[in-house]
Coordinates of C-alpha atoms in Angstrom, one line a residue:
Chain W
X168 CA 98.7 30.8 -119.3
X169 CA 101.7 28.9 -118.2
X170 CA 101.6 27.1 -115.0
X171 CA 105.2 27.8 -114.3
X172 CA 104.8 30.7 -111.8
X173 CA 102.5 28.5 -109.6
X174 CA 105.0 25.8 -109.7
X175 CA 107.9 28.0 -108.7
X176 CA 106.0 29.4 -105.7
X177 CA 105.1 25.8 -104.7
X178 CA 108.8 24.9 -104.9
X179 CA 109.9 28.0 -103.0
X180 CA 107.9 26.9 -99.9
X181 CA 110.1 24.4 -98.0
X182 CA 108.6 21.2 -96.8
X183 CA 106.7 21.6 -93.5
X184 CA 109.0 20.0 -91.0
X185 CA 107.9 19.3 -87.4
X186 CA 111.6 19.2 -86.3
X187 CA 113.8 22.1 -85.2
X188 CA 115.7 24.6 -87.3
X189 CA 118.8 22.5 -87.4
X190 CA 117.1 19.8 -89.5
X191 CA 116.7 22.3 -92.3
X192 CA 120.3 23.3 -92.0
X193 CA 121.5 19.8 -92.0
X194 CA 119.5 19.2 -95.2
X195 CA 121.3 22.0 -96.9
X196 CA 124.6 20.7 -95.7
X197 CA 123.8 17.4 -97.2
X198 CA 122.9 19.0 -100.6
X199 CA 126.1 21.0 -100.5
X200 CA 128.1 17.9 -99.7
X201 CA 126.5 15.9 -102.5
X202 CA 127.0 18.7 -105.1
X203 CA 130.6 19.2 -104.0
X204 CA 131.5 15.5 -104.3
X205 CA 129.8 15.3 -107.7
X206 CA 131.7 18.4 -108.8
X207 CA 135.0 16.9 -107.6
X208 CA 134.3 13.6 -109.5
X209 CA 133.5 15.6 -112.7
X210 CA 136.8 17.5 -112.4
X211 CA 138.6 14.1 -111.8
X212 CA 136.9 12.6 -114.8
X213 CA 137.5 15.4 -117.2
X214 CA 141.0 16.2 -115.9
X215 CA 142.2 12.6 -115.6
X216 CA 145.0 13.0 -118.1
X217 CA 146.4 16.0 -116.3
X218 CA 146.3 14.7 -112.7
X219 CA 149.6 12.8 -112.7
X220 CA 148.2 9.7 -114.4
X221 CA 149.8 7.3 -116.9
X222 CA 148.1 5.3 -119.6
X223 CA 145.4 3.4 -117.6
X224 CA 145.5 0.4 -120.1
X225 CA 149.3 0.0 -120.2
X226 CA 150.3 -3.5 -119.0
X227 CA 153.6 -3.9 -117.2
X228 CA 154.4 -7.6 -116.6
X229 CA 157.5 -6.8 -114.5
X230 CA 155.6 -4.6 -112.1
X231 CA 152.6 -6.5 -111.1
X232 CA 150.7 -6.5 -107.8
X233 CA 152.6 -3.7 -106.1
X234 CA 151.2 -2.2 -102.9
X235 CA 150.1 1.4 -102.8
X236 CA 153.0 3.9 -102.6
X237 CA 155.5 1.7 -104.5
X238 CA 158.0 3.7 -106.6
X239 CA 159.0 2.7 -110.1
X240 CA 161.9 4.0 -112.1
X241 CA 161.0 4.4 -115.7
X242 CA 163.8 4.6 -118.3
X243 CA 162.9 6.9 -121.2
X244 CA 164.0 6.4 -124.8
X245 CA 166.7 9.2 -124.5
X246 CA 168.4 7.3 -121.6
X247 CA 167.2 9.6 -118.7
X248 CA 165.3 8.0 -115.9
X249 CA 162.1 9.2 -114.1
X250 CA 160.5 8.0 -110.9
X251 CA 156.8 7.3 -110.8
X252 CA 155.0 6.6 -107.6
X253 CA 152.0 4.2 -107.7
X254 CA 149.8 5.9 -105.1
X255 CA 147.2 3.1 -105.3
X256 CA 149.6 0.3 -106.3
X257 CA 149.3 -1.8 -109.4
X258 CA 146.9 -4.6 -110.4
X259 CA 147.8 -8.1 -111.4
X260 CA 148.7 -7.0 -115.0
X261 CA 150.9 -4.2 -113.7
X262 CA 148.5 -1.4 -114.6
X263 CA 148.5 1.7 -112.4
X264 CA 145.4 1.6 -110.2
X265 CA 145.5 5.4 -109.5
X266 CA 145.2 6.1 -113.2
X267 CA 142.5 3.5 -113.7
X268 CA 140.5 4.8 -110.8
X269 CA 140.7 8.4 -112.1
X270 CA 139.7 7.4 -115.7
X271 CA 137.0 5.2 -114.2
X272 CA 135.2 8.3 -113.0
X273 CA 134.4 9.1 -116.6
X274 CA 132.5 5.9 -117.3
X275 CA 130.5 6.1 -114.1
X276 CA 129.5 9.7 -114.7
X277 CA 128.7 9.2 -118.4
X278 CA 126.6 6.1 -117.7
X279 CA 124.8 7.8 -114.8
X280 CA 124.0 10.9 -116.7
X281 CA 123.0 9.1 -119.9
X282 CA 120.9 6.5 -118.2
X283 CA 119.0 9.2 -116.3
X284 CA 118.4 11.4 -119.3
X285 CA 117.4 8.6 -121.6
X286 CA 115.0 6.8 -119.2
X287 CA 113.4 10.1 -118.2
X288 CA 112.9 11.1 -121.9
X289 CA 111.4 7.8 -122.9
X290 CA 109.4 7.4 -119.7
X291 CA 108.0 11.0 -120.0
X292 CA 106.7 10.4 -123.5
X293 CA 105.1 7.0 -122.7
X294 CA 103.7 8.3 -119.4
X295 CA 102.2 11.4 -121.0
X296 CA 100.6 9.4 -123.8
X297 CA 99.4 6.6 -121.4
X298 CA 98.0 9.1 -119.0
X299 CA 96.1 11.0 -121.6
X300 CA 94.9 8.5 -124.1
X301 CA 92.6 6.3 -122.0
X302 CA 92.3 3.5 -124.5
X303 CA 96.1 3.0 -124.6
X304 CA 96.5 3.3 -120.9
X305 CA 95.5 -0.2 -120.0
X306 CA 97.7 -2.0 -122.5
X307 CA 100.8 0.2 -121.7
X308 CA 100.4 -0.1 -117.9
X309 CA 100.0 -3.9 -118.0
X310 CA 103.2 -4.0 -120.1
X311 CA 104.9 -1.8 -117.6
X312 CA 103.7 -4.0 -114.7
X313 CA 105.2 -7.0 -116.5
X314 CA 108.5 -5.3 -116.8
X315 CA 108.5 -4.2 -113.2
X316 CA 107.8 -7.8 -112.1
X317 CA 111.3 -8.7 -113.3
X318 CA 113.9 -7.6 -110.7
X319 CA 116.1 -4.8 -112.2
X320 CA 119.4 -6.6 -112.1
X321 CA 117.9 -9.7 -113.8
X322 CA 116.4 -7.6 -116.5
X323 CA 119.7 -5.8 -117.0
X324 CA 121.5 -9.2 -117.1
X325 CA 119.0 -10.4 -119.7
X326 CA 119.6 -7.4 -121.9
X327 CA 123.4 -7.6 -121.8
X328 CA 123.2 -11.3 -122.6
X329 CA 121.6 -10.3 -125.9
X330 CA 124.1 -7.7 -127.1
X331 CA 127.8 -7.5 -127.4
X332 CA 129.5 -6.1 -124.3
X333 CA 130.0 -2.4 -124.4
X334 CA 129.0 1.0 -123.0
X335 CA 125.9 1.3 -125.2
X336 CA 124.5 -2.1 -124.3
X337 CA 125.2 -1.4 -120.6
X338 CA 123.3 1.9 -120.8
X339 CA 120.4 0.1 -122.6
X340 CA 120.4 -2.6 -119.9
X341 CA 120.2 0.0 -117.2
X342 CA 117.5 2.1 -118.9
X343 CA 115.0 -0.7 -119.6
X344 CA 114.3 -1.5 -116.0
X345 CA 114.1 2.2 -115.1
X346 CA 111.5 3.2 -117.7
X347 CA 108.4 1.7 -116.0
X348 CA 109.2 3.6 -112.8
X349 CA 109.3 6.9 -114.7
X350 CA 106.2 6.0 -116.7
X351 CA 104.2 5.3 -113.5
X352 CA 105.3 8.6 -112.0
X353 CA 104.4 10.7 -115.1
X354 CA 101.1 8.9 -115.6
X355 CA 100.1 9.6 -111.9
X356 CA 100.9 13.3 -112.4
X357 CA 98.9 13.5 -115.6
X358 CA 95.9 11.8 -114.0
X359 CA 95.9 14.2 -111.1
X360 CA 96.6 17.3 -113.3
X361 CA 93.7 16.4 -115.6
X362 CA 91.3 17.2 -112.8
X363 CA 92.7 20.7 -112.2
X364 CA 90.3 23.5 -113.1
X365 CA 92.9 25.2 -115.4
X366 CA 93.2 22.0 -117.4
X367 CA 89.4 21.7 -117.7
X368 CA 89.3 25.4 -118.7
X369 CA 91.9 24.8 -121.4
X370 CA 89.9 21.8 -122.7
X371 CA 86.8 23.9 -122.8
X372 CA 88.5 26.6 -124.8
X373 CA 89.4 24.0 -127.3
X374 CA 93.2 23.7 -126.8
X375 CA 94.4 20.8 -129.0
X376 CA 95.7 17.8 -127.0
X377 CA 99.4 18.0 -127.9
X378 CA 99.5 21.7 -126.9
X379 CA 97.5 20.9 -123.7
X380 CA 100.0 18.3 -122.7
X381 CA 103.1 20.5 -123.5
X382 CA 101.8 23.7 -122.0
X383 CA 99.7 22.6 -119.0
X384 CA 100.7 19.0 -118.1
X385 CA 104.4 18.9 -118.9
X386 CA 105.5 21.8 -116.5
X387 CA 104.0 19.8 -113.6
X388 CA 106.3 16.9 -114.3
X389 CA 109.5 18.9 -114.2
X390 CA 110.2 19.0 -110.5
X391 CA 109.3 15.3 -109.7
X392 CA 111.3 14.2 -112.8
X393 CA 114.4 16.1 -111.7
X394 CA 114.2 14.3 -108.4
X395 CA 113.5 10.9 -110.0
X396 CA 116.4 11.5 -112.5
X397 CA 118.8 12.0 -109.6
X398 CA 117.8 8.6 -108.1
X399 CA 118.0 6.9 -111.6
X400 CA 121.5 8.4 -111.9
X401 CA 122.6 6.9 -108.6
X402 CA 121.2 3.4 -109.3
X403 CA 122.6 3.5 -112.8
X404 CA 126.1 4.2 -111.5
X405 CA 125.7 1.3 -109.1
X406 CA 124.2 -1.1 -111.7
X407 CA 127.0 -0.3 -114.2
X408 CA 129.6 -1.2 -111.5
X409 CA 127.7 -4.4 -110.6
X410 CA 127.5 -5.5 -114.3
X411 CA 131.2 -4.8 -114.8
X412 CA 132.1 -6.4 -111.5
X413 CA 130.2 -9.6 -112.6
X414 CA 132.2 -9.6 -115.8
X415 CA 129.2 -8.9 -118.1
X416 CA 129.4 -5.2 -118.5
X417 CA 131.9 -2.9 -120.2
X418 CA 134.9 -4.8 -121.7
X419 CA 137.5 -5.6 -118.9
X420 CA 140.4 -3.5 -120.4
X421 CA 138.4 -0.3 -120.2
X422 CA 139.1 1.3 -116.8
X423 CA 135.8 1.4 -114.9
X424 CA 135.4 1.1 -111.1
X425 CA 133.5 -2.2 -111.5
X426 CA 136.2 -3.6 -113.8
X427 CA 139.1 -2.6 -111.5
X428 CA 137.3 -4.5 -108.6
X429 CA 136.5 -7.5 -110.9
X430 CA 140.2 -7.7 -111.7
X431 CA 141.2 -7.5 -108.0
X432 CA 138.8 -10.2 -106.9
X433 CA 141.2 -13.1 -107.4
X434 CA 144.0 -11.7 -105.2
X435 CA 141.7 -9.8 -102.8
X436 CA 143.1 -11.6 -99.7
X437 CA 146.7 -10.4 -100.4
X438 CA 146.1 -7.2 -102.3
X439 CA 142.8 -5.6 -101.1
X440 CA 143.8 -2.2 -102.6
X441 CA 142.3 -3.2 -106.0
X442 CA 138.9 -3.4 -104.4
X443 CA 139.3 -0.7 -101.7
X444 CA 140.1 2.4 -103.8
X445 CA 137.5 2.0 -106.6
X446 CA 134.9 0.8 -104.0
X447 CA 135.5 3.9 -102.0
X448 CA 135.1 6.2 -105.0
X449 CA 131.9 4.3 -106.1
X450 CA 130.3 4.5 -102.7
X451 CA 131.2 8.1 -102.2
X452 CA 129.8 9.1 -105.6
X453 CA 126.5 7.2 -105.2
X454 CA 126.1 8.6 -101.7
X455 CA 126.6 12.1 -103.0
X456 CA 124.1 11.7 -105.8
X457 CA 121.6 10.1 -103.4
X458 CA 122.1 13.0 -100.9
X459 CA 121.6 15.5 -103.6
X460 CA 118.4 13.7 -104.7
X461 CA 117.1 13.7 -101.1
X462 CA 117.7 17.4 -100.8
X463 CA 116.1 18.2 -104.1
X464 CA 113.1 16.1 -103.2
X465 CA 112.6 18.0 -100.0
X466 CA 112.9 21.4 -101.8
X467 CA 111.1 20.6 -105.1
X468 CA 108.5 18.0 -104.1
X469 CA 107.2 18.5 -100.6
X470 CA 104.4 16.0 -101.1
X471 CA 106.7 13.2 -102.0
X472 CA 109.1 14.2 -99.3
X473 CA 106.4 13.8 -96.7
X474 CA 105.5 10.4 -97.9
X475 CA 109.0 9.0 -97.8
Chain P
X176 CA 86.8 -11.8 -98.6
X177 CA 87.1 -15.0 -100.6
X178 CA 86.0 -13.1 -103.6
X179 CA 88.7 -10.6 -103.1
X180 CA 91.4 -13.2 -102.6
X181 CA 90.3 -14.9 -105.9
X182 CA 90.2 -11.6 -107.7
X183 CA 93.7 -10.7 -106.4
X184 CA 95.1 -14.1 -107.5
X185 CA 93.5 -13.8 -110.9
X186 CA 94.9 -10.3 -111.3
X187 CA 98.5 -11.7 -111.1
X188 CA 97.9 -13.9 -114.1
X189 CA 98.2 -11.2 -116.8
X190 CA 101.4 -9.9 -115.1
X191 CA 103.0 -13.3 -115.2
X192 CA 101.8 -13.8 -118.8
X193 CA 103.4 -10.6 -119.9
X194 CA 106.7 -11.6 -118.1
X195 CA 106.5 -14.9 -120.0
X196 CA 105.9 -13.0 -123.3
X197 CA 108.9 -10.7 -122.6
X198 CA 111.1 -13.6 -121.7
X199 CA 110.0 -15.4 -124.9
X200 CA 110.5 -12.4 -127.1
X201 CA 114.0 -11.9 -125.6
X202 CA 115.4 -14.7 -127.8
X203 CA 113.5 -13.5 -130.9
X204 CA 115.1 -10.1 -130.6
X205 CA 118.6 -11.6 -131.0
X206 CA 119.9 -11.6 -134.5
X207 CA 120.3 -15.0 -136.0
X208 CA 118.6 -18.4 -135.7
X209 CA 117.1 -18.9 -132.3
X210 CA 117.7 -22.6 -132.4
X211 CA 121.5 -22.0 -133.0
X212 CA 121.5 -19.4 -130.2
X213 CA 119.8 -21.8 -127.8
X214 CA 122.1 -24.6 -128.8
X215 CA 125.2 -22.6 -127.9
X216 CA 128.5 -22.2 -129.8
X217 CA 129.6 -25.8 -129.8
X218 CA 126.4 -27.4 -131.1
X219 CA 126.4 -29.6 -134.2
X220 CA 123.7 -29.4 -137.0
X221 CA 121.9 -32.3 -135.5
X222 CA 121.4 -30.7 -132.1
X223 CA 120.2 -27.4 -133.7
X224 CA 117.7 -29.4 -135.9
X225 CA 116.4 -31.1 -132.7
X226 CA 115.8 -27.8 -131.0
X227 CA 114.1 -26.4 -134.1
X228 CA 111.6 -29.3 -134.0
X229 CA 111.2 -29.1 -130.3
X230 CA 110.3 -25.4 -130.3
X231 CA 108.4 -25.6 -133.6
X232 CA 110.4 -22.8 -135.2
X233 CA 108.7 -23.4 -138.5
X234 CA 105.4 -22.5 -137.0
X235 CA 103.9 -18.9 -136.7
X236 CA 105.4 -17.0 -133.7
X237 CA 102.2 -17.1 -131.7
X238 CA 102.1 -20.9 -132.0
X239 CA 105.8 -21.0 -131.0
X240 CA 105.0 -19.1 -127.9
X241 CA 102.3 -21.5 -126.8
X242 CA 104.5 -24.5 -127.5
X243 CA 107.2 -23.0 -125.4
X244 CA 104.8 -21.8 -122.6
X245 CA 103.1 -25.2 -122.5
X246 CA 106.4 -26.9 -122.0
X247 CA 107.2 -24.5 -119.1
X248 CA 103.9 -25.2 -117.5
X249 CA 104.9 -28.8 -117.5
X250 CA 108.1 -27.9 -115.7
X251 CA 110.2 -28.5 -118.9
X252 CA 112.5 -25.5 -119.2
X253 CA 114.7 -27.1 -121.9
X254 CA 118.2 -28.3 -121.9
X255 CA 121.3 -26.3 -120.8
X256 CA 124.0 -27.0 -123.4
X257 CA 126.6 -25.3 -121.2
X258 CA 125.9 -27.3 -118.1
X259 CA 124.9 -30.5 -120.0
X260 CA 121.8 -30.9 -117.8
X261 CA 118.1 -30.2 -118.0
X262 CA 117.5 -26.6 -116.7
X263 CA 114.9 -27.8 -114.2
X264 CA 117.4 -30.2 -112.6
X265 CA 120.0 -27.4 -112.6
X266 CA 117.7 -25.0 -110.8
X267 CA 116.7 -27.6 -108.2
X268 CA 120.4 -28.3 -107.4
X269 CA 121.1 -24.6 -106.9
X270 CA 118.0 -23.9 -104.8
X271 CA 119.2 -24.6 -101.2
X272 CA 122.0 -22.0 -100.9
X273 CA 119.8 -19.2 -102.4
X274 CA 116.9 -20.1 -100.1
X275 CA 119.1 -20.2 -97.0
X276 CA 120.8 -16.9 -97.9
X277 CA 117.5 -15.1 -98.6
X278 CA 115.7 -16.4 -95.6
X279 CA 118.5 -15.6 -93.1
X280 CA 118.8 -12.1 -94.7
X281 CA 115.1 -11.3 -94.3
X282 CA 115.3 -12.6 -90.7
X283 CA 118.3 -10.4 -89.8
X284 CA 116.9 -7.4 -91.7
X285 CA 113.5 -7.5 -89.9
X286 CA 115.0 -8.1 -86.5
X287 CA 117.4 -5.2 -86.8
X288 CA 115.5 -2.7 -88.9
X289 CA 112.1 -2.7 -87.2
X290 CA 113.4 -1.8 -83.7
X291 CA 115.8 0.7 -85.3
X292 CA 113.0 2.4 -87.2
X293 CA 110.7 2.5 -84.1
X294 CA 113.6 3.9 -82.1
X295 CA 114.3 6.6 -84.7
X296 CA 110.6 7.6 -84.8
X297 CA 110.4 7.7 -81.0
X298 CA 113.6 9.8 -80.7
X299 CA 112.6 11.9 -83.8
X300 CA 115.0 14.8 -84.4
X301 CA 117.6 13.6 -81.9
X302 CA 121.1 12.4 -82.6
X303 CA 119.9 8.8 -82.5
X304 CA 117.3 9.5 -85.3
X305 CA 120.0 11.2 -87.4
X306 CA 122.4 8.3 -87.0
X307 CA 119.7 5.8 -88.1
X308 CA 118.6 7.9 -91.0
X309 CA 122.3 8.6 -92.0
X310 CA 122.9 4.8 -91.9
X311 CA 119.9 4.3 -94.1
X312 CA 121.2 6.7 -96.8
X313 CA 124.6 5.1 -96.5
X314 CA 123.0 1.6 -96.8
X315 CA 121.4 2.6 -100.1
X316 CA 124.7 3.9 -101.5
X317 CA 127.4 1.5 -100.6
X318 CA 127.4 -1.3 -103.2
X319 CA 126.8 -4.9 -102.0
X320 CA 130.2 -6.1 -103.1
X321 CA 132.0 -3.3 -101.3
X322 CA 130.2 -4.2 -98.1
X323 CA 130.9 -7.9 -98.7
X324 CA 134.6 -7.5 -99.3
X325 CA 134.9 -5.1 -96.3
X326 CA 133.3 -7.7 -94.0
X327 CA 135.5 -10.5 -95.4
X328 CA 138.6 -8.4 -94.9
X329 CA 137.7 -7.5 -91.3
X330 CA 136.1 -10.7 -90.0
X331 CA 137.7 -13.5 -92.1
X332 CA 141.1 -12.2 -93.0
X333 CA 142.1 -9.8 -90.2
X334 CA 140.2 -11.3 -87.2
X335 CA 140.0 -14.8 -88.6
X336 CA 136.7 -15.5 -86.9
X337 CA 134.8 -16.8 -89.9
X338 CA 135.5 -18.7 -93.2
X339 CA 136.4 -16.4 -96.1
X340 CA 134.1 -17.7 -98.8
X341 CA 132.2 -20.8 -99.9
X342 CA 129.1 -22.7 -98.9
X343 CA 128.4 -25.8 -96.9
X344 CA 125.1 -27.7 -97.3
X345 CA 123.0 -27.9 -94.1
X346 CA 123.1 -31.7 -94.4
X347 CA 126.9 -31.6 -94.0
X348 CA 126.8 -30.0 -90.6
X349 CA 124.8 -27.1 -89.1
X350 CA 127.9 -25.4 -87.6
X351 CA 129.8 -25.0 -90.9
X352 CA 126.5 -24.1 -92.6
X353 CA 125.8 -21.2 -90.2
X354 CA 129.5 -20.1 -90.1
X355 CA 129.5 -19.7 -93.9
X356 CA 126.1 -18.1 -94.0
X357 CA 126.7 -15.2 -91.5
X358 CA 128.9 -12.9 -93.6
X359 CA 126.9 -13.1 -96.8
X360 CA 123.6 -12.6 -94.9
X361 CA 124.9 -9.6 -93.1
X362 CA 126.2 -8.2 -96.4
X363 CA 122.9 -8.6 -98.1
X364 CA 120.8 -7.4 -95.2
X365 CA 122.4 -3.9 -95.1
X366 CA 120.4 -2.5 -98.0
X367 CA 117.3 -4.2 -96.7
X368 CA 117.8 -2.9 -93.2
X369 CA 118.1 0.6 -94.7
X370 CA 114.9 0.3 -96.6
X371 CA 112.8 -1.3 -93.8
X372 CA 114.2 1.1 -91.1
X373 CA 113.3 4.1 -93.1
X374 CA 109.8 2.9 -93.8
X375 CA 109.2 1.8 -90.2
X376 CA 110.2 5.3 -89.0
X377 CA 107.9 7.1 -91.4
X378 CA 105.1 4.8 -90.7
X379 CA 105.4 4.9 -86.9
X380 CA 105.7 8.7 -87.1
X381 CA 102.4 8.9 -89.0
X382 CA 100.6 6.8 -86.4
X383 CA 102.1 8.6 -83.3
X384 CA 99.8 11.6 -83.8
X385 CA 96.6 9.5 -83.6
X386 CA 94.0 9.7 -80.9
X387 CA 94.4 6.1 -79.7
X388 CA 98.1 6.7 -78.9
X389 CA 97.1 9.7 -76.7
X390 CA 94.4 7.5 -75.1
X391 CA 96.9 4.7 -74.4
X392 CA 99.2 7.2 -72.8
X393 CA 96.4 8.9 -70.9
X394 CA 95.4 5.6 -69.3
X395 CA 98.9 5.2 -68.1
X396 CA 100.2 2.6 -70.5
X397 CA 104.0 2.2 -70.3
X398 CA 105.8 3.8 -73.3
X399 CA 107.3 0.6 -74.5
X400 CA 103.9 -0.9 -74.9
X401 CA 102.5 2.2 -76.5
X402 CA 105.2 2.0 -79.1
X403 CA 105.1 -1.8 -79.8
X404 CA 101.5 -2.7 -79.1
X405 CA 99.7 0.4 -80.3
X406 CA 101.9 2.3 -82.7
X407 CA 103.8 -0.5 -84.4
X408 CA 100.7 -2.7 -84.9
X409 CA 98.9 0.1 -86.6
X410 CA 102.0 1.0 -88.6
X411 CA 102.5 -2.6 -89.9
X412 CA 100.8 -2.4 -93.3
X413 CA 103.3 -0.1 -95.0
X414 CA 106.2 -2.0 -93.3
X415 CA 105.0 -5.3 -94.6
X416 CA 104.4 -3.8 -98.0
X417 CA 108.0 -2.5 -98.2
X418 CA 109.4 -5.9 -97.1
X419 CA 107.5 -7.5 -100.1
X420 CA 108.6 -4.7 -102.4
X421 CA 112.2 -5.0 -101.3
X422 CA 112.3 -8.6 -102.4
X423 CA 113.3 -7.2 -105.8
X424 CA 116.4 -5.6 -104.2
X425 CA 117.0 -8.9 -102.4
X426 CA 117.0 -10.9 -105.6
X427 CA 119.4 -8.5 -107.2
X428 CA 121.6 -8.6 -104.1
X429 CA 121.6 -12.4 -104.1
X430 CA 123.2 -12.4 -107.6
X431 CA 126.0 -10.1 -106.5
X432 CA 126.5 -11.6 -103.0
X433 CA 126.7 -15.2 -104.3
X434 CA 129.5 -14.1 -106.7
X435 CA 131.4 -12.3 -103.9
X436 CA 131.2 -15.3 -101.5
X437 CA 131.4 -18.0 -104.2
X438 CA 128.1 -19.5 -103.2
X439 CA 126.8 -22.0 -105.7
X440 CA 123.2 -20.8 -105.8
X441 CA 120.7 -19.4 -108.3
X442 CA 122.4 -16.0 -108.4
X443 CA 125.8 -17.4 -109.4
X444 CA 124.0 -19.7 -111.9
X445 CA 122.4 -16.6 -113.5
X446 CA 125.8 -14.9 -113.9
X447 CA 127.4 -18.0 -115.3
X448 CA 124.5 -18.5 -117.7
X449 CA 124.8 -14.9 -118.9
X450 CA 128.6 -15.3 -119.4
X451 CA 128.0 -18.5 -121.4
X452 CA 125.0 -17.0 -123.2
X453 CA 123.1 -20.1 -122.0
X454 CA 119.6 -18.8 -123.0
X455 CA 117.3 -21.6 -121.7
X456 CA 118.8 -21.2 -118.2
X457 CA 118.6 -17.4 -118.3
X458 CA 115.0 -17.6 -119.4
X459 CA 114.1 -20.1 -116.7
X460 CA 115.9 -18.1 -113.9
X461 CA 114.2 -14.8 -114.9
X462 CA 110.8 -16.5 -115.0
X463 CA 111.4 -18.2 -111.6
X464 CA 112.6 -15.1 -109.8
X465 CA 109.8 -12.9 -111.2
X466 CA 107.2 -15.5 -110.3
X467 CA 108.6 -15.6 -106.7
X468 CA 108.6 -11.8 -106.6
X469 CA 105.0 -11.5 -107.8
X470 CA 103.9 -14.3 -105.5
X471 CA 105.5 -12.8 -102.4
X472 CA 103.7 -9.5 -103.1
X473 CA 100.5 -11.3 -103.5
X474 CA 100.9 -13.0 -100.1
X475 CA 101.8 -9.6 -98.6
X476 CA 98.7 -8.0 -100.0
X477 CA 96.6 -10.8 -98.6
X478 CA 98.4 -10.7 -95.3
X479 CA 97.2 -7.1 -94.7
X480 CA 94.0 -8.5 -93.2
X481 CA 95.9 -10.3 -90.5
X482 CA 97.8 -7.2 -89.5
X483 CA 95.0 -4.8 -89.9
X484 CA 91.4 -6.1 -89.5
X485 CA 90.1 -2.7 -90.3
X486 CA 90.8 -3.4 -94.0
X487 CA 87.7 -5.0 -95.5
X488 CA 87.3 -5.9 -99.1

């Protein structure tokens, strides 16, 4: 039958740790912290319009490069005035950095989640096929070796140079270097699972290959892939920010953390706030996702946890 | 042994060949005439026609690949129409800053990370261990450019100890060269330190339970020598592997760091080439970096024997 119960009992047994009780507790604290920060970022991203923001793309030539905390009096069409405080200052085009940072959370989260989901999905299919069809394995894995020999950022830069700048091309650029890593992981799992008695038994009883893969092999990949997906998500958020920062990612008027920093580069000496606030959010988010990933790895994948 | 070295070298050929095929196909995947794409936006019909003949674009695609690949094997990477120079010349002129930055980064990283990792392993479970491991997670998460700008802000702008940005050739004075190299190298070494420290800790912990460690202690060897002569020497293989593996991270970091510190190296060249859609340069840089990456990992593989004579092939 299904291998799921066995998997669950495996996962329920925490990784054997030679250290004291507090180590386990600290791990849980790290997972909680990671999850909490991610949750806050999701709330910020979704609720950006309701969190006291203004239009993040609105340019104001008379109110450029203001330091954090500067107040601005806005005259409305009906003659009344209102005061708006730029908590994080304005950039060199007079746009409100606070609004841009909050809206920027959306892009980071969407790119992170999409890149993780897509690279896992594609990698899973290729890995399952390569691990099972021996004649295809050699060709596919040599191809993956070739892809992995190109450092991730260079591969991503090459991909964005081919397409028009935009969120889709950025996601493609991030997914391409991640796929070989997922393929390798899935293939390794398939190769070890093939030798298990229950798989041999299933082959003996004449289970067709597609069913065998889905029912007996696939469940074994779930836990490692969740862990891998978290790490892909973290590096995707970083890579998107890097591409945007270098000016080859998402178009510069779109508020993303990388774009805000790219815009602030020129006047960094005088106005470091354009780099400081988005940089802090970016580092915090990536740290949170990584901590969640570390915690999940220890809980779901004790073998891998021991190796790291 | 000689047979193994030969086999290992031969095994890298298909990998490099696939990289070359991927880089070659890159241009064919773009919509439009490859000759026009290579020539850039400001090319006239004559230049485009010259490129078409040079690349043999009227030939079958396999023949085109071998024409292109043959030229590369002769060191001919084509002409950069953006920089108005041959790509080979362009790369040579950008080599020094990148080499200096990479080598000083590796040096700093190994000198800091290995002792940190050994210390964390020795003090396993203590506050020191947790600080080192915490730093390691942090090092993976904080983007290179955030580290770079923080260091510039603190050491160059607030404390005024070091120059803010830029690069000085070593021939123009060692003092200025080093002063401008410190901040970028420190910036770039953070992620590398995180990686190597973590691997060193794991690797030393694995070894600490071995019989020969107990024997060394039983014979009264001082703890420092147990750690560095017995444990670290036996834990070296995974550490050296991760240093080679981390070169990919280093190359990625070079691209960003050179942009932050306005260093005119290969990383900055890559970004400029991508911004200008200067394909001959992009192709050459990717091939070069990948070749270096594969080569370093080959050397690392072969270096195992030096570190661990137990490995026989």
